[in-house]
Amino acid sequence: DIVFFLDVDPETVFKRKKDLTFAEIKRQSCEFELLISELPYAYKINGNSSLQNVVDNISDIIFDHMKSRFSYFNKLNRELN
């Protein structure tokens, strides 16, 4: 599994999401930072960049992950045969 965290500065989140206080947004941001630092399969993506950059970054991570898995299973298969 892969987890993506779209990191957006609290000011931008506050402008977009008026139902949360700025303090709550900052608190949640800190909690997410802590959570993803503990997950080896979590990736922080700069959500302040363009949509195309976000898509490209996520695509690169997924392709690298799949390539790594394929290599692992391919090597395992060769060892078993």
Backbone as numpy.savetxt, mean C-alpha at the origin, in Angstrom:
# Nx Ny Nz CAx CAy CAz Cx Cy Cz
-1.07 -12.27 0.20 -1.90 -11.08 0.20 -1.03 -9.83 0.20
-1.56 -8.78 -0.35 -0.89 -7.48 -0.38 -1.87 -6.45 0.14
-1.35 -5.55 0.97 -2.16 -4.45 1.48 -1.55 -3.14 0.98
-2.40 -2.29 0.43 -1.96 -0.98 -0.03 -2.57 0.10 0.86
-1.74 1.01 1.29 -2.20 2.17 2.06 -1.95 3.40 1.21
-3.03 4.05 0.81 -2.91 5.28 0.03 -2.68 6.43 1.00
-1.45 6.87 1.07 -1.05 7.90 2.02 -1.34 9.28 1.43
-2.25 10.00 2.07 -2.60 11.35 1.65 -2.42 12.25 2.86
-1.88 13.44 2.64 -1.64 14.31 3.79 -2.98 14.66 4.47
-2.94 14.81 5.79 -4.17 15.05 6.55 -4.98 16.27 6.08
-4.29 17.29 5.62 -4.99 18.48 5.15 -5.90 18.16 3.96
-5.39 17.36 3.03 -6.17 16.97 1.85 -7.34 16.09 2.26
-7.10 15.16 3.16 -8.19 14.30 3.63 -9.28 15.15 4.28
-8.88 16.10 5.09 -9.84 16.95 5.78 -10.71 17.73 4.79
-10.11 18.21 3.71 -10.88 18.93 2.68 -11.90 18.02 2.01
-11.55 16.75 1.85 -12.42 15.80 1.15 -13.44 15.14 2.07
-13.13 15.01 3.33 -13.95 14.22 4.25 -14.32 15.07 5.45
-15.36 15.82 5.32 -15.76 16.78 6.35 -16.40 16.14 7.58
-16.72 14.85 7.51 -17.38 14.22 8.66 -16.40 13.81 9.76
-15.11 14.01 9.54 -14.11 13.72 10.57 -13.39 15.01 10.96
-13.01 15.10 12.21 -12.22 16.25 12.64 -10.78 16.08 12.14
-10.08 17.20 12.08 -8.69 17.14 11.65 -7.86 16.29 12.62
-8.14 16.42 13.90 -7.42 15.62 14.91 -7.67 14.12 14.70
-8.90 13.75 14.38 -9.22 12.34 14.14 -8.52 11.82 12.90
-8.44 12.64 11.89 -7.74 12.23 10.66 -6.26 11.99 10.95
-5.66 12.89 11.71 -4.24 12.71 12.07 -4.05 11.47 12.93
-4.99 11.22 13.86 -4.90 10.03 14.72 -4.97 8.77 13.88
-5.94 8.72 12.96 -6.08 7.55 12.10 -4.86 7.36 11.21
-4.33 8.44 10.72 -3.14 8.36 9.88 -1.97 7.74 10.65
-1.80 8.14 11.89 -0.73 7.57 12.74 -0.97 6.08 12.99
-2.22 5.71 13.22 -2.55 4.30 13.44 -2.27 3.47 12.19
-2.62 3.99 11.03 -2.33 3.26 9.80 -0.83 3.13 9.56
-0.09 4.19 9.86 1.37 4.13 9.72 1.95 3.02 10.59
1.47 2.94 11.82 1.93 1.90 12.74 1.57 0.51 12.21
0.35 0.36 11.76 -0.12 -0.92 11.25 0.70 -1.39 10.06
0.89 -0.51 9.08 1.62 -0.96 7.89 3.10 -1.20 8.16
3.64 -0.55 9.19 5.04 -0.81 9.54 5.23 -2.22 10.09
4.15 -2.82 10.58 4.22 -4.15 11.17 3.84 -5.26 10.19
3.36 -4.90 9.02 2.94 -5.89 8.03 3.97 -5.98 6.91
4.58 -7.15 6.74 5.62 -7.27 5.71 5.07 -7.16 4.29
3.79 -7.33 4.13 3.18 -7.31 2.80 2.36 -6.04 2.58
2.62 -5.00 3.38 1.90 -3.74 3.24 2.79 -2.72 2.54
2.18 -1.96 1.66 2.91 -0.95 0.89 2.21 0.39 1.03
3.01 1.41 1.28 2.48 2.77 1.36 2.64 3.42 -0.01
1.53 3.91 -0.54 1.51 4.54 -1.85 1.22 6.03 -1.65
1.97 6.87 -2.33 1.75 8.31 -2.23 0.45 8.67 -2.93
-0.58 8.92 -2.15 -1.88 9.27 -2.69 -1.99 10.72 -3.11
-0.93 11.51 -2.85 -0.93 12.90 -3.26 -0.47 13.05 -4.72
0.07 11.99 -5.28 0.55 12.05 -6.66 -0.62 11.84 -7.62
-0.33 11.90 -8.89 -1.40 11.76 -9.89 -1.99 10.35 -9.86
-3.19 10.25 -10.37 -3.85 8.94 -10.45 -2.99 7.97 -11.23
-2.40 8.42 -12.33 -1.56 7.53 -13.14 -0.36 7.03 -12.35
0.26 7.89 -11.54 1.39 7.45 -10.72 0.96 6.43 -9.68
-0.20 6.64 -9.08 -0.72 5.68 -8.09 -0.95 4.33 -8.76
-1.60 4.33 -9.91 -1.86 3.09 -10.64 -0.56 2.42 -11.04
0.39 3.19 -11.54 1.69 2.63 -11.95 2.42 2.00 -10.77
2.44 2.70 -9.64 3.12 2.17 -8.45 2.49 0.86 -7.98
1.17 0.84 -7.90 0.49 -0.37 -7.46 0.70 -1.51 -8.45
0.61 -1.21 -9.74 0.84 -2.23 -10.77 2.23 -2.81 -10.67
3.23 -1.95 -10.49 4.62 -2.43 -10.36 4.77 -3.38 -9.18
4.18 -3.02 -8.06 4.27 -3.86 -6.86 3.60 -5.21 -7.11
2.42 -5.18 -7.71 1.71 -6.44 -7.98 2.51 -7.31 -8.94
3.03 -6.73 -10.01 3.80 -7.51 -10.98 5.07 -8.08 -10.34
5.76 -7.29 -9.53 6.95 -7.79 -8.84 6.60 -8.93 -7.89
5.49 -8.78 -7.19 5.04 -9.82 -6.26 4.72 -11.11 -7.02
4.01 -10.99 -8.12 3.65 -12.18 -8.91 4.89 -12.83 -9.52
5.82 -12.02 -9.97 7.06 -12.55 -10.54 7.83 -13.32 -9.47
7.87 -12.77 -8.27 8.56 -13.41 -7.17 7.90 -14.74 -6.81
6.58 -14.75 -6.75 5.85 -15.99 -6.44 6.07 -17.04 -7.52
6.03 -16.61 -8.76 6.24 -17.55 -9.86 7.63 -18.16 -9.77
8.63 -17.34 -9.50 10.01 -17.84 -9.38 10.13 -18.83 -8.24
9.51 -18.51 -7.11 9.56 -19.40 -5.95 8.93 -20.76 -6.28
7.72 -20.74 -6.83 7.03 -22.00 -7.13 7.72 -22.76 -8.26
8.29 -22.07 -9.19 9.02 -22.71 -10.27 10.27 -23.41 -9.71
10.98 -22.75 -8.82 12.16 -23.35 -8.18 11.76 -24.55 -7.34
10.68 -24.41 -6.58 10.19 -25.52 -5.76 9.82 -26.72 -6.61
9.18 -26.47 -7.71 8.78 -27.54 -8.62 10.01 -28.26 -9.18
11.04 -27.50 -9.56 12.27 -28.13 -10.07 12.94 -28.98 -9.02
12.92 -28.54 -7.77 13.55 -29.28 -6.67 12.80 -30.58 -6.38
11.51 -30.55 -6.56 10.71 -31.76 -6.28 10.77 -32.78 -7.42
11.14 -32.36 -8.58 11.19 -33.28 -9.75 12.60 -33.71 -10.07
